[in-house]
């Protein structure tokens, strides 16, 4: 049984009011961060990229689908993953479909990127029941140019990655088994959100955020933050059709 303090309604309300002050301060800070995020300079994308979709090859500009903003999540699903995408990224992607219509009406196109070939992405998308556009950056410099993946040489220069590869904790070894890839290959993918704008025919890179930022986490974790019991400190994720108790 978890330890928790039992209190009267009045004591709870006092504690809740104190927490509300902190939440209000956090909300004010979040507004400042949002403002600074939108003040970031835009960088023209001068290189021409052709990416694979289930409708054939498309340029980055064509992925906007006629809208002026493109928001994409980079799912960890590299060419070396034999069993599917990262379970955590998969859980995040599970929550995207309900946002599509709302983002589209806000002049935003939402897609997901991965480096695995399009045939494997299409099969995985069907397995998971996803509806959002899933785009392959396979055989392209796109993921490397925008920090969505590392080359083998780059990964070897990152101390955190080499340490995890050489001395992986148990949960990371389990994750390696879930994706069907060696850690040295699996950890080269970078779970990230990336945003672009299109104006007067030019595409601009405007924003990128990568793990461990809270935004790069499954949506249901935001709900768990409001529940009474804390979650395990070690990360554990399962695909929705692979939970051990189902």
PDB file of C-alpha atoms in Angstrom:
ATOM      1  CA  UNK A   1       0.000   0.000   0.000  1.00  0.00           C
ATOM      2  CA  UNK A   2       1.396   3.392  -0.938  1.00  0.00           C
ATOM      3  CA  UNK A   3       2.150   5.924   1.773  1.00  0.00           C
ATOM      4  CA  UNK A   4       0.090   9.070   1.722  1.00  0.00           C
ATOM      5  CA  UNK A   5      -1.185  11.629   4.181  1.00  0.00           C
ATOM      6  CA  UNK A   6      -4.831  11.501   5.198  1.00  0.00           C
ATOM      7  CA  UNK A   7      -6.382  14.917   5.823  1.00  0.00           C
ATOM      8  CA  UNK A   8      -9.647  16.726   6.312  1.00  0.00           C
ATOM      9  CA  UNK A   9     -11.338  18.518   3.422  1.00  0.00           C
ATOM     10  CA  UNK A  10     -10.162  21.849   4.841  1.00  0.00           C
ATOM     11  CA  UNK A  11      -6.545  20.675   5.054  1.00  0.00           C
ATOM     12  CA  UNK A  12      -6.746  19.347   1.490  1.00  0.00           C
ATOM     13  CA  UNK A  13      -8.093  22.683   0.244  1.00  0.00           C
ATOM     14  CA  UNK A  14      -5.256  24.585   1.909  1.00  0.00           C
ATOM     15  CA  UNK A  15      -2.659  22.311   0.319  1.00  0.00           C
ATOM     16  CA  UNK A  16      -4.448  22.517  -3.020  1.00  0.00           C
ATOM     17  CA  UNK A  17      -4.435  26.317  -2.915  1.00  0.00           C
ATOM     18  CA  UNK A  18      -0.669  26.308  -2.317  1.00  0.00           C
ATOM     19  CA  UNK A  19      -0.172  23.993  -5.286  1.00  0.00           C
ATOM     20  CA  UNK A  20      -2.435  26.214  -7.429  1.00  0.00           C
ATOM     21  CA  UNK A  21      -0.033  29.106  -6.892  1.00  0.00           C
ATOM     22  CA  UNK A  22       2.855  27.017  -8.203  1.00  0.00           C
ATOM     23  CA  UNK A  23       0.770  25.857 -11.165  1.00  0.00           C
ATOM     24  CA  UNK A  24      -0.097  29.467 -11.986  1.00  0.00           C
ATOM     25  CA  UNK A  25       3.584  30.398 -11.874  1.00  0.00           C
ATOM     26  CA  UNK A  26       4.372  27.480 -14.169  1.00  0.00           C
ATOM     27  CA  UNK A  27       1.616  28.523 -16.575  1.00  0.00           C
ATOM     28  CA  UNK A  28       3.048  32.045 -16.725  1.00  0.00           C
ATOM     29  CA  UNK A  29       6.499  30.609 -17.389  1.00  0.00           C
ATOM     30  CA  UNK A  30       5.059  28.371 -20.112  1.00  0.00           C
ATOM     31  CA  UNK A  31       3.547  31.417 -21.833  1.00  0.00           C
ATOM     32  CA  UNK A  32       6.950  33.111 -21.834  1.00  0.00           C
ATOM     33  CA  UNK A  33       8.527  29.982 -23.346  1.00  0.00           C
ATOM     34  CA  UNK A  34       5.821  29.826 -26.025  1.00  0.00           C
ATOM     35  CA  UNK A  35       6.512  33.441 -26.941  1.00  0.00           C
ATOM     36  CA  UNK A  36      10.256  32.845 -27.213  1.00  0.00           C
ATOM     37  CA  UNK A  37       9.652  29.683 -29.236  1.00  0.00           C
ATOM     38  CA  UNK A  38       7.694  31.675 -31.826  1.00  0.00           C
ATOM     39  CA  UNK A  39      10.389  34.341 -31.856  1.00  0.00           C
ATOM     40  CA  UNK A  40      13.019  31.849 -33.019  1.00  0.00           C
ATOM     41  CA  UNK A  41      14.443  32.833 -36.409  1.00  0.00           C
ATOM     42  CA  UNK A  42      13.414  30.876 -39.485  1.00  0.00           C
ATOM     43  CA  UNK A  43      16.096  29.115 -41.523  1.00  0.00           C
ATOM     44  CA  UNK A  44      15.465  28.590 -45.250  1.00  0.00           C
ATOM     45  CA  UNK A  45      15.692  24.965 -46.339  1.00  0.00           C
ATOM     46  CA  UNK A  46      17.831  25.267 -49.453  1.00  0.00           C
ATOM     47  CA  UNK A  47      18.444  21.573 -50.062  1.00  0.00           C
ATOM     48  CA  UNK A  48      15.855  19.654 -52.082  1.00  0.00           C
ATOM     49  CA  UNK A  49      14.661  16.513 -50.324  1.00  0.00           C
ATOM     50  CA  UNK A  50      12.575  13.742 -51.848  1.00  0.00           C
ATOM     51  CA  UNK A  51      10.973  11.515 -49.235  1.00  0.00           C
ATOM     52  CA  UNK A  52       8.974   8.306 -49.584  1.00  0.00           C
ATOM     53  CA  UNK A  53       5.256   8.262 -48.790  1.00  0.00           C
ATOM     54  CA  UNK A  54       2.550   5.688 -49.426  1.00  0.00           C
ATOM     55  CA  UNK A  55       1.576   7.887 -52.382  1.00  0.00           C
ATOM     56  CA  UNK A  56       5.072   7.905 -53.859  1.00  0.00           C
ATOM     57  CA  UNK A  57       7.957  10.324 -53.511  1.00  0.00           C
ATOM     58  CA  UNK A  58       7.213  13.842 -52.285  1.00  0.00           C
ATOM     59  CA  UNK A  59       9.323  16.899 -51.658  1.00  0.00           C
ATOM     60  CA  UNK A  60       9.330  18.536 -48.247  1.00  0.00           C
ATOM     61  CA  UNK A  61       7.188  21.338 -49.678  1.00  0.00           C
ATOM     62  CA  UNK A  62       4.629  18.827 -50.954  1.00  0.00           C
ATOM     63  CA  UNK A  63       4.241  17.325 -47.495  1.00  0.00           C
ATOM     64  CA  UNK A  64       2.575  20.569 -46.384  1.00  0.00           C
ATOM     65  CA  UNK A  65      -0.465  19.439 -48.406  1.00  0.00           C
ATOM     66  CA  UNK A  66      -1.401  23.039 -49.247  1.00  0.00           C
ATOM     67  CA  UNK A  67      -1.072  24.384 -45.701  1.00  0.00           C
ATOM     68  CA  UNK A  68       1.523  26.858 -44.441  1.00  0.00           C
ATOM     69  CA  UNK A  69       2.778  24.889 -41.428  1.00  0.00           C
ATOM     70  CA  UNK A  70       4.178  21.378 -41.085  1.00  0.00           C
ATOM     71  CA  UNK A  71       4.604  19.672 -37.721  1.00  0.00           C
ATOM     72  CA  UNK A  72       6.268  16.263 -37.647  1.00  0.00           C
ATOM     73  CA  UNK A  73       7.212  13.702 -35.044  1.00  0.00           C
ATOM     74  CA  UNK A  74      10.297  11.607 -35.687  1.00  0.00           C
ATOM     75  CA  UNK A  75       9.500   8.060 -34.579  1.00  0.00           C
ATOM     76  CA  UNK A  76      12.489   5.916 -33.584  1.00  0.00           C
ATOM     77  CA  UNK A  77      12.257   3.266 -36.296  1.00  0.00           C
ATOM     78  CA  UNK A  78      15.612   2.868 -37.985  1.00  0.00           C
ATOM     79  CA  UNK A  79      16.514   0.618 -40.905  1.00  0.00           C
ATOM     80  CA  UNK A  80      18.078  -1.847 -38.448  1.00  0.00           C
ATOM     81  CA  UNK A  81      14.922  -2.259 -36.332  1.00  0.00           C
ATOM     82  CA  UNK A  82      13.582  -5.708 -37.215  1.00  0.00           C
ATOM     83  CA  UNK A  83      10.594  -5.880 -34.834  1.00  0.00           C
ATOM     84  CA  UNK A  84       9.046  -2.433 -35.191  1.00  0.00           C
ATOM     85  CA  UNK A  85       9.350   1.113 -33.894  1.00  0.00           C
ATOM     86  CA  UNK A  86      10.333   2.117 -30.385  1.00  0.00           C
ATOM     87  CA  UNK A  87       7.413   1.203 -28.066  1.00  0.00           C
ATOM     88  CA  UNK A  88       7.518   4.635 -26.407  1.00  0.00           C
ATOM     89  CA  UNK A  89       7.389   6.456 -29.752  1.00  0.00           C
ATOM     90  CA  UNK A  90       4.630   4.085 -30.806  1.00  0.00           C
ATOM     91  CA  UNK A  91       2.609   5.015 -27.727  1.00  0.00           C
ATOM     92  CA  UNK A  92       3.029   8.699 -28.547  1.00  0.00           C
ATOM     93  CA  UNK A  93       1.923   8.125 -32.130  1.00  0.00           C
ATOM     94  CA  UNK A  94      -1.181   6.294 -30.884  1.00  0.00           C
ATOM     95  CA  UNK A  95      -2.493   9.649 -29.662  1.00  0.00           C
ATOM     96  CA  UNK A  96      -1.996  11.651 -32.863  1.00  0.00           C
ATOM     97  CA  UNK A  97      -4.949  10.684 -35.045  1.00  0.00           C
ATOM     98  CA  UNK A  98      -7.520  12.530 -32.949  1.00  0.00           C
ATOM     99  CA  UNK A  99      -5.574  15.768 -33.454  1.00  0.00           C
ATOM    100  CA  UNK A 100      -5.456  15.619 -37.255  1.00  0.00           C
ATOM    101  CA  UNK A 101      -8.734  17.379 -38.040  1.00  0.00           C
ATOM    102  CA  UNK A 102      -8.104  20.088 -35.447  1.00  0.00           C
ATOM    103  CA  UNK A 103      -4.567  20.812 -36.643  1.00  0.00           C
ATOM    104  CA  UNK A 104      -5.676  20.820 -40.283  1.00  0.00           C
ATOM    105  CA  UNK A 105      -8.264  23.500 -39.471  1.00  0.00           C
ATOM    106  CA  UNK A 106      -5.497  25.506 -37.804  1.00  0.00           C
ATOM    107  CA  UNK A 107      -3.468  25.493 -41.054  1.00  0.00           C
ATOM    108  CA  UNK A 108      -1.115  22.758 -39.772  1.00  0.00           C
ATOM    109  CA  UNK A 109      -0.295  19.464 -41.468  1.00  0.00           C
ATOM    110  CA  UNK A 110       0.828  16.689 -39.128  1.00  0.00           C
ATOM    111  CA  UNK A 111       3.056  13.809 -40.263  1.00  0.00           C
ATOM    112  CA  UNK A 112       5.493  11.328 -38.755  1.00  0.00           C
ATOM    113  CA  UNK A 113       8.990  10.565 -40.009  1.00  0.00           C
ATOM    114  CA  UNK A 114      11.113   7.425 -39.631  1.00  0.00           C
ATOM    115  CA  UNK A 115      14.255   6.154 -41.342  1.00  0.00           C
ATOM    116  CA  UNK A 116      13.004   2.625 -42.003  1.00  0.00           C
ATOM    117  CA  UNK A 117      11.930   1.955 -45.625  1.00  0.00           C
ATOM    118  CA  UNK A 118       8.390   2.979 -46.544  1.00  0.00           C
ATOM    119  CA  UNK A 119       7.182  -0.602 -46.968  1.00  0.00           C
ATOM    120  CA  UNK A 120       7.949  -1.323 -43.319  1.00  0.00           C
ATOM    121  CA  UNK A 121       6.386   1.939 -42.167  1.00  0.00           C
ATOM    122  CA  UNK A 122       3.205   1.221 -44.111  1.00  0.00           C
ATOM    123  CA  UNK A 123       2.964  -2.278 -42.616  1.00  0.00           C
ATOM    124  CA  UNK A 124       3.558  -0.969 -39.101  1.00  0.00           C
ATOM    125  CA  UNK A 125       1.035   1.824 -39.601  1.00  0.00           C
ATOM    126  CA  UNK A 126      -1.560  -0.756 -40.606  1.00  0.00           C
ATOM    127  CA  UNK A 127      -0.731  -2.918 -37.606  1.00  0.00           C
ATOM    128  CA  UNK A 128      -1.161   0.029 -35.232  1.00  0.00           C
ATOM    129  CA  UNK A 129      -4.287   1.346 -36.973  1.00  0.00           C
ATOM    130  CA  UNK A 130      -2.818   4.801 -37.570  1.00  0.00           C
ATOM    131  CA  UNK A 131      -4.302   7.304 -40.041  1.00  0.00           C
ATOM    132  CA  UNK A 132      -1.717  10.115 -40.080  1.00  0.00           C
ATOM    133  CA  UNK A 133       0.756  10.370 -42.985  1.00  0.00           C
ATOM    134  CA  UNK A 134       3.871   8.310 -42.238  1.00  0.00           C
ATOM    135  CA  UNK A 135       6.904   9.385 -44.254  1.00  0.00           C
ATOM    136  CA  UNK A 136      10.171   7.505 -44.762  1.00  0.00           C
ATOM    137  CA  UNK A 137      13.458   9.409 -44.752  1.00  0.00           C
ATOM    138  CA  UNK A 138      15.298   6.251 -45.832  1.00  0.00           C
ATOM    139  CA  UNK A 139      18.151   6.725 -48.313  1.00  0.00           C
ATOM    140  CA  UNK A 140      18.077  10.484 -47.669  1.00  0.00           C
ATOM    141  CA  UNK A 141      20.245  12.955 -45.774  1.00  0.00           C
ATOM    142  CA  UNK A 142      17.148  14.567 -44.286  1.00  0.00           C
ATOM    143  CA  UNK A 143      17.245  12.914 -40.842  1.00  0.00           C
ATOM    144  CA  UNK A 144      20.983  13.535 -40.457  1.00  0.00           C
ATOM    145  CA  UNK A 145      20.800  17.120 -41.697  1.00  0.00           C
ATOM    146  CA  UNK A 146      18.119  18.024 -39.132  1.00  0.00           C
ATOM    147  CA  UNK A 147      19.457  16.077 -36.157  1.00  0.00           C
ATOM    148  CA  UNK A 148      16.766  13.409 -36.262  1.00  0.00           C
ATOM    149  CA  UNK A 149      19.383  10.657 -36.473  1.00  0.00           C
ATOM    150  CA  UNK A 150      23.119  10.177 -36.059  1.00  0.00           C
ATOM    151  CA  UNK A 151      25.573   8.508 -38.377  1.00  0.00           C
ATOM    152  CA  UNK A 152      27.629   5.665 -36.896  1.00  0.00           C
ATOM    153  CA  UNK A 153      30.637   7.979 -36.563  1.00  0.00           C
ATOM    154  CA  UNK A 154      28.568  10.698 -34.894  1.00  0.00           C
ATOM    155  CA  UNK A 155      27.054   8.259 -32.402  1.00  0.00           C
ATOM    156  CA  UNK A 156      30.502   7.054 -31.375  1.00  0.00           C
ATOM    157  CA  UNK A 157      31.398  10.633 -30.437  1.00  0.00           C
ATOM    158  CA  UNK A 158      28.481  10.991 -27.972  1.00  0.00           C
ATOM    159  CA  UNK A 159      29.619   9.867 -24.476  1.00  0.00           C
ATOM    160  CA  UNK A 160      26.068   9.212 -23.246  1.00  0.00           C
ATOM    161  CA  UNK A 161      25.399   6.837 -26.142  1.00  0.00           C
ATOM    162  CA  UNK A 162      28.685   4.965 -25.867  1.00  0.00           C
ATOM    163  CA  UNK A 163      28.149   4.580 -22.129  1.00  0.00           C
ATOM    164  CA  UNK A 164      24.634   3.184 -22.623  1.00  0.00           C
ATOM    165  CA  UNK A 165      25.877   0.807 -25.316  1.00  0.00           C
ATOM    166  CA  UNK A 166      28.752  -0.463 -23.185  1.00  0.00           C
ATOM    167  CA  UNK A 167      26.867  -0.622 -19.863  1.00  0.00           C
ATOM    168  CA  UNK A 168      23.134  -0.700 -20.633  1.00  0.00           C
ATOM    169  CA  UNK A 169      20.655  -0.778 -17.738  1.00  0.00           C
ATOM    170  CA  UNK A 170      18.136  -3.593 -17.715  1.00  0.00           C
ATOM    171  CA  UNK A 171      15.282  -1.546 -19.146  1.00  0.00           C
ATOM    172  CA  UNK A 172      17.430  -0.509 -22.118  1.00  0.00           C
ATOM    173  CA  UNK A 173      18.417  -4.096 -22.835  1.00  0.00           C
ATOM    174  CA  UNK A 174      14.722  -4.942 -22.784  1.00  0.00           C
ATOM    175  CA  UNK A 175      14.049  -2.081 -25.208  1.00  0.00           C
ATOM    176  CA  UNK A 176      16.714  -3.398 -27.572  1.00  0.00           C
ATOM    177  CA  UNK A 177      14.898  -6.729 -27.633  1.00  0.00           C
ATOM    178  CA  UNK A 178      11.571  -5.014 -28.310  1.00  0.00           C
ATOM    179  CA  UNK A 179      12.857  -3.252 -31.431  1.00  0.00           C
ATOM    180  CA  UNK A 180      15.021  -6.135 -32.616  1.00  0.00           C
ATOM    181  CA  UNK A 181      18.210  -4.111 -33.049  1.00  0.00           C
ATOM    182  CA  UNK A 182      21.551  -3.743 -31.332  1.00  0.00           C
ATOM    183  CA  UNK A 183      21.801  -0.719 -29.074  1.00  0.00           C
ATOM    184  CA  UNK A 184      24.607   0.768 -31.156  1.00  0.00           C
ATOM    185  CA  UNK A 185      22.113   0.989 -34.038  1.00  0.00           C
ATOM    186  CA  UNK A 186      18.896   1.582 -32.109  1.00  0.00           C
ATOM    187  CA  UNK A 187      20.189   4.598 -30.210  1.00  0.00           C
ATOM    188  CA  UNK A 188      21.188   6.437 -33.374  1.00  0.00           C
ATOM    189  CA  UNK A 189      17.558   7.494 -33.891  1.00  0.00           C
ATOM    190  CA  UNK A 190      16.502  10.698 -32.133  1.00  0.00           C
ATOM    191  CA  UNK A 191      12.848  11.022 -31.003  1.00  0.00           C
ATOM    192  CA  UNK A 192      12.003  14.616 -31.877  1.00  0.00           C
ATOM    193  CA  UNK A 193       9.342  17.076 -32.903  1.00  0.00           C
ATOM    194  CA  UNK A 194      10.285  19.317 -35.816  1.00  0.00           C
ATOM    195  CA  UNK A 195       8.363  22.212 -37.349  1.00  0.00           C
ATOM    196  CA  UNK A 196       8.530  23.947 -40.711  1.00  0.00           C
ATOM    197  CA  UNK A 197       6.779  26.932 -42.273  1.00  0.00           C
ATOM    198  CA  UNK A 198       6.126  27.648 -45.956  1.00  0.00           C
ATOM    199  CA  UNK A 199       5.847  31.200 -47.168  1.00  0.00           C
ATOM    200  CA  UNK A 200       6.037  32.598 -50.700  1.00  0.00           C
ATOM    201  CA  UNK A 201       7.212  29.256 -52.025  1.00  0.00           C
ATOM    202  CA  UNK A 202      10.093  28.897 -49.548  1.00  0.00           C
ATOM    203  CA  UNK A 203      10.230  26.254 -46.809  1.00  0.00           C
ATOM    204  CA  UNK A 204      11.731  27.294 -43.476  1.00  0.00           C
ATOM    205  CA  UNK A 205      12.903  25.205 -40.540  1.00  0.00           C
ATOM    206  CA  UNK A 206      11.491  26.862 -37.428  1.00  0.00           C
ATOM    207  CA  UNK A 207      11.797  24.542 -34.410  1.00  0.00           C
ATOM    208  CA  UNK A 208      13.093  21.211 -33.131  1.00  0.00           C
ATOM    209  CA  UNK A 209      12.809  19.596 -29.716  1.00  0.00           C
ATOM    210  CA  UNK A 210      14.155  16.186 -28.728  1.00  0.00           C
ATOM    211  CA  UNK A 211      13.956  13.791 -25.802  1.00  0.00           C
ATOM    212  CA  UNK A 212      14.047  14.021 -22.832  1.00  0.00           C
ATOM    213  CA  UNK A 213      11.788  17.065 -23.221  1.00  0.00           C
ATOM    214  CA  UNK A 214       8.324  16.190 -21.786  1.00  0.00           C
ATOM    215  CA  UNK A 215       6.722  17.003 -25.154  1.00  0.00           C
ATOM    216  CA  UNK A 216       8.529  13.995 -26.611  1.00  0.00           C
ATOM    217  CA  UNK A 217       6.551  11.549 -24.481  1.00  0.00           C
ATOM    218  CA  UNK A 218       3.312   9.582 -24.957  1.00  0.00           C
ATOM    219  CA  UNK A 219       0.246  11.758 -24.453  1.00  0.00           C
ATOM    220  CA  UNK A 220      -1.150   9.510 -21.715  1.00  0.00           C
ATOM    221  CA  UNK A 221       1.842  10.362 -19.501  1.00  0.00           C
ATOM    222  CA  UNK A 222       0.395  13.880 -19.152  1.00  0.00           C
ATOM    223  CA  UNK A 223      -2.756  12.270 -17.741  1.00  0.00           C
ATOM    224  CA  UNK A 224      -0.731  10.072 -15.399  1.00  0.00           C
ATOM    225  CA  UNK A 225       0.833  13.221 -13.940  1.00  0.00           C
ATOM    226  CA  UNK A 226      -2.607  14.070 -12.525  1.00  0.00           C
ATOM    227  CA  UNK A 227      -3.245  10.676 -10.929  1.00  0.00           C
ATOM    228  CA  UNK A 228      -2.592   9.921  -7.219  1.00  0.00           C
ATOM    229  CA  UNK A 229       0.141   7.292  -7.533  1.00  0.00           C
ATOM    230  CA  UNK A 230       3.621   7.864  -8.925  1.00  0.00           C
ATOM    231  CA  UNK A 231       4.800   5.784 -11.851  1.00  0.00           C
ATOM    232  CA  UNK A 232       7.958   3.611 -11.737  1.00  0.00           C
ATOM    233  CA  UNK A 233      11.152   5.624 -12.037  1.00  0.00           C
ATOM    234  CA  UNK A 234      12.641   3.371 -14.723  1.00  0.00           C
ATOM    235  CA  UNK A 235      11.043   3.880 -18.138  1.00  0.00           C
ATOM    236  CA  UNK A 236       9.016   0.965 -19.435  1.00  0.00           C
ATOM    237  CA  UNK A 237       6.893   1.049 -22.580  1.00  0.00           C
ATOM    238  CA  UNK A 238       4.887  -1.518 -24.484  1.00  0.00           C
ATOM    239  CA  UNK A 239       3.097  -1.402 -27.796  1.00  0.00           C
ATOM    240  CA  UNK A 240      -0.658  -1.462 -27.287  1.00  0.00           C
ATOM    241  CA  UNK A 241      -0.900  -5.007 -28.674  1.00  0.00           C
ATOM    242  CA  UNK A 242       2.000  -6.336 -26.562  1.00  0.00           C
ATOM    243  CA  UNK A 243       1.193  -5.490 -22.951  1.00  0.00           C
ATOM    244  CA  UNK A 244       2.303  -8.439 -20.803  1.00  0.00           C
ATOM    245  CA  UNK A 245      -1.018  -8.594 -18.924  1.00  0.00           C
ATOM    246  CA  UNK A 246      -3.259  -8.472 -22.028  1.00  0.00           C
TER     247      UNK A 246
END
